[in-house]
PDB file of C-alpha atoms and ligand atoms in Angstrom:
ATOM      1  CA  UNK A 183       5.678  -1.221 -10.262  1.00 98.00           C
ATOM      2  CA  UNK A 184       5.720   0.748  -6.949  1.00 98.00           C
ATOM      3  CA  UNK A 185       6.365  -0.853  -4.281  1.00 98.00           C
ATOM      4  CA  UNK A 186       4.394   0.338  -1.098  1.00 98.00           C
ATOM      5  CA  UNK A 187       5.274  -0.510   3.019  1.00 98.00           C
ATOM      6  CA  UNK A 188       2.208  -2.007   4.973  1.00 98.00           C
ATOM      7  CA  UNK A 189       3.051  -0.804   8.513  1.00 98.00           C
ATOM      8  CA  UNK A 190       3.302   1.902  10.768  1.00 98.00           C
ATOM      9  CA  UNK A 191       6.171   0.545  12.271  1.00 98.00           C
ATOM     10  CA  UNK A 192       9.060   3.708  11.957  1.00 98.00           C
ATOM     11  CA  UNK A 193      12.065   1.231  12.457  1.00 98.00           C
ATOM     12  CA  UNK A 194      10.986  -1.281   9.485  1.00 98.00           C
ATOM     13  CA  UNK A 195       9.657   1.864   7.333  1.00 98.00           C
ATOM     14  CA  UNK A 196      13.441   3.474   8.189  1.00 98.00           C
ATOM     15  CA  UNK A 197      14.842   0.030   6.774  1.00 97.00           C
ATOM     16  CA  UNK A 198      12.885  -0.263   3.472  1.00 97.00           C
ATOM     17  CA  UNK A 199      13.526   2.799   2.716  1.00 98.00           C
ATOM     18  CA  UNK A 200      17.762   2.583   3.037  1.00 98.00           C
ATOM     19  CA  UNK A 201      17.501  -0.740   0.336  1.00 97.00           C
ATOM     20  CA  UNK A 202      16.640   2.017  -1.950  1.00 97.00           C
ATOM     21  CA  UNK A 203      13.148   1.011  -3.573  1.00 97.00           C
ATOM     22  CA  UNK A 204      10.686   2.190  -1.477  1.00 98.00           C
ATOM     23  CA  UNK A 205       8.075   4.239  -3.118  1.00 98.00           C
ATOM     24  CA  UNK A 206       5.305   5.268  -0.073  1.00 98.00           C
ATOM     25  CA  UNK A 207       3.874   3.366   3.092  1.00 98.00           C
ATOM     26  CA  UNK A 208      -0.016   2.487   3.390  1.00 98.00           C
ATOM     27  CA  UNK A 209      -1.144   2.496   7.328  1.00 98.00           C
ATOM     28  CA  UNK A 210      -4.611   1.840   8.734  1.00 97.00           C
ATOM     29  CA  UNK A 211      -5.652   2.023  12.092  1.00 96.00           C
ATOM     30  CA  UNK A 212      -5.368  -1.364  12.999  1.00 96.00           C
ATOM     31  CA  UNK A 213      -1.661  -1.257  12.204  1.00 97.00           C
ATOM     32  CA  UNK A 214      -1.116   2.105  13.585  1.00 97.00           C
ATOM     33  CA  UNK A 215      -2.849   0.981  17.140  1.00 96.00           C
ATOM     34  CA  UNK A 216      -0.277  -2.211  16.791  1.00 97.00           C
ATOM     35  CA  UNK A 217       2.426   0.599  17.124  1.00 97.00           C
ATOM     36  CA  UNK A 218       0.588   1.641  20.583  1.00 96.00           C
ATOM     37  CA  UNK A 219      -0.012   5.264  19.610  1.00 93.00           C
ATOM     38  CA  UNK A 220      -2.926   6.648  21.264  1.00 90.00           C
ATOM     39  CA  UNK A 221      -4.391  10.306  21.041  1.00 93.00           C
ATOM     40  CA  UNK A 222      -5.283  12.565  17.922  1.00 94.00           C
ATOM     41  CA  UNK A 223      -1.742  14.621  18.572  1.00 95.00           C
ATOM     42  CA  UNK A 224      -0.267  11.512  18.633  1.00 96.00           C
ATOM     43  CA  UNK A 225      -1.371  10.430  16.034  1.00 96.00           C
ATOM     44  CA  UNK A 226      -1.098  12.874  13.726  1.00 97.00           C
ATOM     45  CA  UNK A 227       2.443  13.700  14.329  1.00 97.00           C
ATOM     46  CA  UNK A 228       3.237   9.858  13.368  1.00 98.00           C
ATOM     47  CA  UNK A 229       1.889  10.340   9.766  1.00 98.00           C
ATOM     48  CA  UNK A 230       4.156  13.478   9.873  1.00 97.00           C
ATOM     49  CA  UNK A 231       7.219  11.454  10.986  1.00 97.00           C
ATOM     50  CA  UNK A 232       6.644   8.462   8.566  1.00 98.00           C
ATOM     51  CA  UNK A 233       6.342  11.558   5.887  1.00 98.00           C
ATOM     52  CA  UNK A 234      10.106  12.726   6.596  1.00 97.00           C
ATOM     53  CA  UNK A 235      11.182   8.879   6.138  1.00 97.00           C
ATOM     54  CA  UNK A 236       9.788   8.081   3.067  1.00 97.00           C
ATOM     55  CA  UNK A 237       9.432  10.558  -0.283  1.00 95.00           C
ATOM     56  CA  UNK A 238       6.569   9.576  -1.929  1.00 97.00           C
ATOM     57  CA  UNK A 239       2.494   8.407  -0.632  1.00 98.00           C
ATOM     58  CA  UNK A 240       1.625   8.191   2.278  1.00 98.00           C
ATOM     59  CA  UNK A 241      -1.895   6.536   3.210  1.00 98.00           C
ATOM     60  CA  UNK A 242      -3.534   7.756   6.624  1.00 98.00           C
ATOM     61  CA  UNK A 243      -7.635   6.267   7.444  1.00 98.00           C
ATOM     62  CA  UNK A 244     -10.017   7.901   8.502  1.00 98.00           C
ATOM     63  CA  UNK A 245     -12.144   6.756  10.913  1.00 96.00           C
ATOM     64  CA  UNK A 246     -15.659   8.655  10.569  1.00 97.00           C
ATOM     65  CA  UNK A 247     -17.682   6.730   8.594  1.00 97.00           C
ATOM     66  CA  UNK A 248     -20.107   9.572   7.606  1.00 98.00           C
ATOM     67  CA  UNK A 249     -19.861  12.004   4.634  1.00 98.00           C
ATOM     68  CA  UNK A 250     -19.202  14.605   7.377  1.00 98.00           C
ATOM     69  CA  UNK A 251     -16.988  13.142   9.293  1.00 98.00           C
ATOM     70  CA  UNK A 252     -14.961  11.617   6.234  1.00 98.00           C
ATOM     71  CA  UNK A 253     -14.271  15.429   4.499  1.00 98.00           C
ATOM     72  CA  UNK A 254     -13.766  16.682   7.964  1.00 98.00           C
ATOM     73  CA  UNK A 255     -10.747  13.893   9.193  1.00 98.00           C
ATOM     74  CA  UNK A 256      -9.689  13.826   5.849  1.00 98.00           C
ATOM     75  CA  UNK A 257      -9.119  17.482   5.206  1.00 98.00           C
ATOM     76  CA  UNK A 258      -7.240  17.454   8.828  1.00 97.00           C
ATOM     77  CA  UNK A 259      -5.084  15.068   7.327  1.00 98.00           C
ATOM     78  CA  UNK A 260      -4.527  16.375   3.982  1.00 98.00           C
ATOM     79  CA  UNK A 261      -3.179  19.227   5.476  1.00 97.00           C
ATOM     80  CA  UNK A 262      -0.669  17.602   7.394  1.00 97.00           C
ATOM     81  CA  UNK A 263       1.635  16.914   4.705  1.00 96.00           C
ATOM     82  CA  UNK A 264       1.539  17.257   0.566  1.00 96.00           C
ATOM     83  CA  UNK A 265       2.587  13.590   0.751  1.00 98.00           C
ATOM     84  CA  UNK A 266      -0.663  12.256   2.400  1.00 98.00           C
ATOM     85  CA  UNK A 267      -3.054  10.513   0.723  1.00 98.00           C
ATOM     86  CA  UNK A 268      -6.778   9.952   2.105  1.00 98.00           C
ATOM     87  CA  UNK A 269      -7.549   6.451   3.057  1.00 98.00           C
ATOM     88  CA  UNK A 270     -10.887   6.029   2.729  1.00 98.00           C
ATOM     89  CA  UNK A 271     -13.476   2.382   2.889  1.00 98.00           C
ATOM     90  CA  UNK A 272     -15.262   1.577   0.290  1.00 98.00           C
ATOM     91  CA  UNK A 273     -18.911   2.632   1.450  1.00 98.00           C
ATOM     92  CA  UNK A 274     -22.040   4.866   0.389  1.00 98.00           C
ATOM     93  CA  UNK A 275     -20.516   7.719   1.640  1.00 98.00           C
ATOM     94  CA  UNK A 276     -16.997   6.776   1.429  1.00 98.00           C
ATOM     95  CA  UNK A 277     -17.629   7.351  -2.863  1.00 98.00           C
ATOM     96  CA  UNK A 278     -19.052  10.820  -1.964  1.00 98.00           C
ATOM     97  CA  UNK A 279     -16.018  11.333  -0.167  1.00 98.00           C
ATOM     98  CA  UNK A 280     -13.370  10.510  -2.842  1.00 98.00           C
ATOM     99  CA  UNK A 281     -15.961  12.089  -5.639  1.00 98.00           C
ATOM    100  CA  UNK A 282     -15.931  15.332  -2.647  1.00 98.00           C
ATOM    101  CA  UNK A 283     -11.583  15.140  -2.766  1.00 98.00           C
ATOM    102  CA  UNK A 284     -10.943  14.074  -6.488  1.00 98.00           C
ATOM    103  CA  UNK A 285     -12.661  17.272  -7.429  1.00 98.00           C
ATOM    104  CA  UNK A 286     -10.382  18.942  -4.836  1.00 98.00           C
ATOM    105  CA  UNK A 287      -7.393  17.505  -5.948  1.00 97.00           C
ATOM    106  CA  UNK A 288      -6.848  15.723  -3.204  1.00 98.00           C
ATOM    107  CA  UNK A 289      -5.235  11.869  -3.425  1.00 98.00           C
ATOM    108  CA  UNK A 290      -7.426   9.456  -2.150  1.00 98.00           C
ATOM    109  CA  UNK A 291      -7.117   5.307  -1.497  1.00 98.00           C
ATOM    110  CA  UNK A 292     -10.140   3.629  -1.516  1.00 98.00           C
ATOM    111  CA  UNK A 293      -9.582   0.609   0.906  1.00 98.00           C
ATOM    112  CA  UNK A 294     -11.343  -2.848   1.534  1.00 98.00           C
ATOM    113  CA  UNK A 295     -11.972  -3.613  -1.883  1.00 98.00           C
ATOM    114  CA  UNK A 296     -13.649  -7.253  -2.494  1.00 98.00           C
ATOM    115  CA  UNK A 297     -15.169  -7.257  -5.876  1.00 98.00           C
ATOM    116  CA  UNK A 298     -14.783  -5.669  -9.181  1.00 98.00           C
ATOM    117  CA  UNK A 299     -17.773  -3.691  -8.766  1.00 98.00           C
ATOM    118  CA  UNK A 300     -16.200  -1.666  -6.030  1.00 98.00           C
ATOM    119  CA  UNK A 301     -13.398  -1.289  -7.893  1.00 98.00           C
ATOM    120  CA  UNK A 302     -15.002   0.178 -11.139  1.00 98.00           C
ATOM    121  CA  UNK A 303     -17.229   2.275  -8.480  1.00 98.00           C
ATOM    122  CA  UNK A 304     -14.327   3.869  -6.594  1.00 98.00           C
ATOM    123  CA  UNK A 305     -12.416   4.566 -10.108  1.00 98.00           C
ATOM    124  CA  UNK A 306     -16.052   6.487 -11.456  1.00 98.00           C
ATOM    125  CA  UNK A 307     -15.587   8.474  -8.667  1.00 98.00           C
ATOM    126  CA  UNK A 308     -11.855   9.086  -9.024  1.00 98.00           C
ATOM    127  CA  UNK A 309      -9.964   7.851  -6.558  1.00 98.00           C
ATOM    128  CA  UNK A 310      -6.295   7.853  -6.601  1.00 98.00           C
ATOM    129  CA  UNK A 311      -5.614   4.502  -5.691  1.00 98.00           C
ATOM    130  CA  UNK A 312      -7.825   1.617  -5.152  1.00 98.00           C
ATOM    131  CA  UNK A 313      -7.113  -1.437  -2.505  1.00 98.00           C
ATOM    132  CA  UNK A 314      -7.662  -4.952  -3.469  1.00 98.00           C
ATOM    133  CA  UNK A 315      -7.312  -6.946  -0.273  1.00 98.00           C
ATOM    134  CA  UNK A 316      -5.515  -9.917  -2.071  1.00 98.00           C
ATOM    135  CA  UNK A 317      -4.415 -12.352   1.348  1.00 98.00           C
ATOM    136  CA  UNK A 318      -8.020 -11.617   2.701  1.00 98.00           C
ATOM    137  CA  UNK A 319      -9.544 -13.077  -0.177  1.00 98.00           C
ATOM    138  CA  UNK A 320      -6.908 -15.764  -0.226  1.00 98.00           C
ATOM    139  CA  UNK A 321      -8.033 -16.430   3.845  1.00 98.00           C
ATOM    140  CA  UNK A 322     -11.489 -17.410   2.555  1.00 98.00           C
ATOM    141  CA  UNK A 323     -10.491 -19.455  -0.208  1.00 98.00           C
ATOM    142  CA  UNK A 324     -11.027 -17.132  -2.562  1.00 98.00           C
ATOM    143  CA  UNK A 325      -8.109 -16.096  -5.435  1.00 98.00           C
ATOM    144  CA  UNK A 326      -6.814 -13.052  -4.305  1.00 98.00           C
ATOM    145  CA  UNK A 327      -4.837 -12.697  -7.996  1.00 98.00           C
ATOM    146  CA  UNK A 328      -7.573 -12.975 -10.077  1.00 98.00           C
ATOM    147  CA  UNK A 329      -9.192 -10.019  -8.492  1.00 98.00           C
ATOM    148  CA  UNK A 330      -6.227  -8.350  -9.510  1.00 98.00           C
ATOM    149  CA  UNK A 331      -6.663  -9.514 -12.961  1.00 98.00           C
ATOM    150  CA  UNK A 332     -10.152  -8.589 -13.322  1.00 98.00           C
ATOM    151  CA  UNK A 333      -9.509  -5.019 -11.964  1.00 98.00           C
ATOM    152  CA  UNK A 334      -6.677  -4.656 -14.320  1.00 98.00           C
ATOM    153  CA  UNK A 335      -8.742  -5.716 -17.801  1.00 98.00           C
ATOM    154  CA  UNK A 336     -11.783  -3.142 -16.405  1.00 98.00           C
ATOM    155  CA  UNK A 337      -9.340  -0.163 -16.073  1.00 98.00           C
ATOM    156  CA  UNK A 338      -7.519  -0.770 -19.448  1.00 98.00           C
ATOM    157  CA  UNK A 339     -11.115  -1.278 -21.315  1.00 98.00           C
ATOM    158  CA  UNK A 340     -11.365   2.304 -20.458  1.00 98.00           C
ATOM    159  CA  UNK A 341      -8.391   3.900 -19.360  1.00 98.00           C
ATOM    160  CA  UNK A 342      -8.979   4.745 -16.010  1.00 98.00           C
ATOM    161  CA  UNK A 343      -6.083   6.742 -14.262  1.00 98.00           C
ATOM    162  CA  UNK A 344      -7.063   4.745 -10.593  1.00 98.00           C
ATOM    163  CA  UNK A 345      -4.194   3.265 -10.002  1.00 98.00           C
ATOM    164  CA  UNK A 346      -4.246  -0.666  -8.785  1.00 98.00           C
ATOM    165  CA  UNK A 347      -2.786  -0.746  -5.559  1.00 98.00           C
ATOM    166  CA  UNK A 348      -2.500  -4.256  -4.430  1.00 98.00           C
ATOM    167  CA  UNK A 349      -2.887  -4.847  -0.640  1.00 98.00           C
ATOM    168  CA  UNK A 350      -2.949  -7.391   2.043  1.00 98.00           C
ATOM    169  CA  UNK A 351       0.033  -8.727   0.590  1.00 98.00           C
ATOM    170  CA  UNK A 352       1.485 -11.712   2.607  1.00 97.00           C
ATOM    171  CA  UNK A 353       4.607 -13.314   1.057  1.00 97.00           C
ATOM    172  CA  UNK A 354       6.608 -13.027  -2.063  1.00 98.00           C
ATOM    173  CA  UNK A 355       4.823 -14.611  -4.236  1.00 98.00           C
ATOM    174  CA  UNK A 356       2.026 -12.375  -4.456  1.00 98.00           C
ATOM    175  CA  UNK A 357       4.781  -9.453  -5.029  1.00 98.00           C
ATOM    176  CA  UNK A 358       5.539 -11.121  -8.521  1.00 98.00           C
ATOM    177  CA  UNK A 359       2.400 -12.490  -9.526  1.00 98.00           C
ATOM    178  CA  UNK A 360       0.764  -8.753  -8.588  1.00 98.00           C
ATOM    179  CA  UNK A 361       4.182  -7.840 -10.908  1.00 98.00           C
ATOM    180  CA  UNK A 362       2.833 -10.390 -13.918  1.00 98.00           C
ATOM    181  CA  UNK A 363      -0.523  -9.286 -13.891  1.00 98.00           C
ATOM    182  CA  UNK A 364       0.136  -5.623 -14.122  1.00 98.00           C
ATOM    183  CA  UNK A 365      -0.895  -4.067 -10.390  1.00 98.00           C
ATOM    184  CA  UNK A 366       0.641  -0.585 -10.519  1.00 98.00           C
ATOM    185  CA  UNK A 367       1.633  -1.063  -6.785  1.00 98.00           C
ATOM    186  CA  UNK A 368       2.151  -4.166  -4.164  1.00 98.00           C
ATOM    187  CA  UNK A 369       1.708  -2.923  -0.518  1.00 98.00           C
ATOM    188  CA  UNK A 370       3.170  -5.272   1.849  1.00 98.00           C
ATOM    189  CA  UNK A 371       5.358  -6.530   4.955  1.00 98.00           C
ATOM    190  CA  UNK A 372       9.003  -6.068   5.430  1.00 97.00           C
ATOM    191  CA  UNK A 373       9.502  -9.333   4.969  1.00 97.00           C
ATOM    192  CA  UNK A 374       7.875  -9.319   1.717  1.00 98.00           C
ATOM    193  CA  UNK A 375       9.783  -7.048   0.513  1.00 97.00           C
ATOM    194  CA  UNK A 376      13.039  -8.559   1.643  1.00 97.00           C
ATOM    195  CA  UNK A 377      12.166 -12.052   0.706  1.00 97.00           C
ATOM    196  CA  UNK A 378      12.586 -11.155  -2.748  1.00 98.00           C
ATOM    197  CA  UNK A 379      16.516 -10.763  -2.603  1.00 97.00           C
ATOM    198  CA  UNK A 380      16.891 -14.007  -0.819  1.00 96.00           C
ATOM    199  CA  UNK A 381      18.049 -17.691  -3.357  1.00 97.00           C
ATOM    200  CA  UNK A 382      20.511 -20.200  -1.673  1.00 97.00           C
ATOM    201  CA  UNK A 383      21.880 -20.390  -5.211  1.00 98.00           C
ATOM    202  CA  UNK A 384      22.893 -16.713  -4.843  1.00 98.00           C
ATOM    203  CA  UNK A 385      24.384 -17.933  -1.747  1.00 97.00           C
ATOM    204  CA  UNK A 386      26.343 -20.929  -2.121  1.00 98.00           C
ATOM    205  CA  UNK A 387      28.055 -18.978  -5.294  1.00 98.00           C
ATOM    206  CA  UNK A 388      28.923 -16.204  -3.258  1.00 98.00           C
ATOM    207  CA  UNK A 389      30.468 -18.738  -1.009  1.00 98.00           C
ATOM    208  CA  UNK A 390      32.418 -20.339  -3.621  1.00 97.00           C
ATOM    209  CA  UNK A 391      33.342 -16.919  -5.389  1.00 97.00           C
ATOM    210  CA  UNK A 392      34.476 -15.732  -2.264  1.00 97.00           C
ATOM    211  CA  UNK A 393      36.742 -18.716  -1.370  1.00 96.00           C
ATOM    212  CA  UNK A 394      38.224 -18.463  -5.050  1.00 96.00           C
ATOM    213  CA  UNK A 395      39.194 -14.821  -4.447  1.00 95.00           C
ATOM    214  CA  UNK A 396      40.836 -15.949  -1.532  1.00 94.00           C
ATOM    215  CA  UNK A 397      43.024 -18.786  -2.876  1.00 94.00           C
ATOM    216  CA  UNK A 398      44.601 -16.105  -5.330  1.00 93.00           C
ATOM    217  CA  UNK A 399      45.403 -13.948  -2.185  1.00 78.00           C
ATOM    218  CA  UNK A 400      44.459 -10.783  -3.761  1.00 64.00           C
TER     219      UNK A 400
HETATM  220  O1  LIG B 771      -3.520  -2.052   4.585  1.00 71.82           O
HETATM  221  C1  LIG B 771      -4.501  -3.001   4.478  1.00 71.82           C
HETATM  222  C2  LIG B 771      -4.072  -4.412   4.200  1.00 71.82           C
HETATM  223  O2  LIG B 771      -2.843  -4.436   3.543  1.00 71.82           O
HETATM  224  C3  LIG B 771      -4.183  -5.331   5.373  1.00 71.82           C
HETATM  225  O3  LIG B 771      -3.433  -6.506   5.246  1.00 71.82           O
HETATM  226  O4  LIG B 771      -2.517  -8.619   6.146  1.00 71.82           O
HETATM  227  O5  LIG B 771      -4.168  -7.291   7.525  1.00 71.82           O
HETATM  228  O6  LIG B 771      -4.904  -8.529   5.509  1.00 71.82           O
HETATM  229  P1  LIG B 771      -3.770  -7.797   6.167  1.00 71.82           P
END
């Protein structure tokens, strides 16, 4: 299982990636205007600066929401860096778009995906990753996981390559129920991430290891 950064944030991406197990960052534009970075030149260099961070996918939106406008941003992009991948919503002419950059070879992520349907659409069409928005569906009392599932058994039936990238991750426990299931990637916070080291078992036997070594004054 991959395990993906959901921020645009350069100091938390910097500390994922020192633990060792970070395998690419998603962004979108809501989290990169979080970050305050305003501007296309802006902009653009960020996605180049989280690329030097982090070896492996990085997912940049676009923000046209016509065919035209999605090949044109996305190309821009592409370009930046062989690490970006196209991020690109799940729409009428966001599946041109991916069909348009699949055929080109170029990765894409098809984001805000609610439904099955949009996930078996987005794989036709051969995108690179698709986007489950698991804590969104959670919000509205909806289960995020089963989505998960569903998407999983679809892809299997036919061996589609569209990798399962699970997003809108919001705690831990969605990291190893994604892991159960079978997502090919979790995308989440810091804190996430982090959360999984953390047992007060591990702790208080630390503590008591610790005090042990020290009565034999080694
Ligand atoms: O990158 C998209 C997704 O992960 C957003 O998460 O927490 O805003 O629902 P959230």
């Amino acid at each position: 299982m991959k395990f993906f950064i959901d921020t645009a944030n350069l100091d938390q991406i910097e500390e994922a990636q020192a633990l060792g197990v970070l395998d690419g960052v998603t962004t979108n534009p809501s989290l990169m205007a979080k970050e305050g970075i305003t501007g296309k030149e802006n902009i653009l260099n960020h996605y180049r600066n989280i690329c030097e961070i982090v070896a492996g996918d990085i997912s940049a939106e676009v923000i046209g929401t016509s065919f035209e406008e999605m090949i044109k941003e996305g190309e821009e992009l592409a370009a930046l860096h062989p690490q970006i991948v196209v991020k690109i919503p799940m729409i009428k002419d966001g599946v041109k778009a991916i069909k348009y950059f699949s055929d080109k070879g170029i990765k894409t992520n098809c984001t805000l995906i609610f439904s099955c349907g949009q996930a078996l659409l987005a794989a036709k069409a051969g995108a690179t990753y698709v986007s489950p928005f698991i804590g969104r569906l959670d919000d509205v009392s909806t289960d995020g996981l089963l989505l998960i599932d569903e998407i999983r058994r679809v892809y299997d039936n036919y061996g589609f390559e569209t990798q399962i990238l699970a997003a809108s991750v919001r705690h831990t426990m969605h990291v190893v129920n994604c892991a159960k299931i079978g997502a090919d990637v979790m995308t989440g916070p810091l804190s996430a991430i982090e959360g999984l080291l953390r047992h007060p078992l591990t702790d208080n036997g630390l503590k008591k290891f610790l005090e042990d070594a020290r009565s034999m004054q080694v």
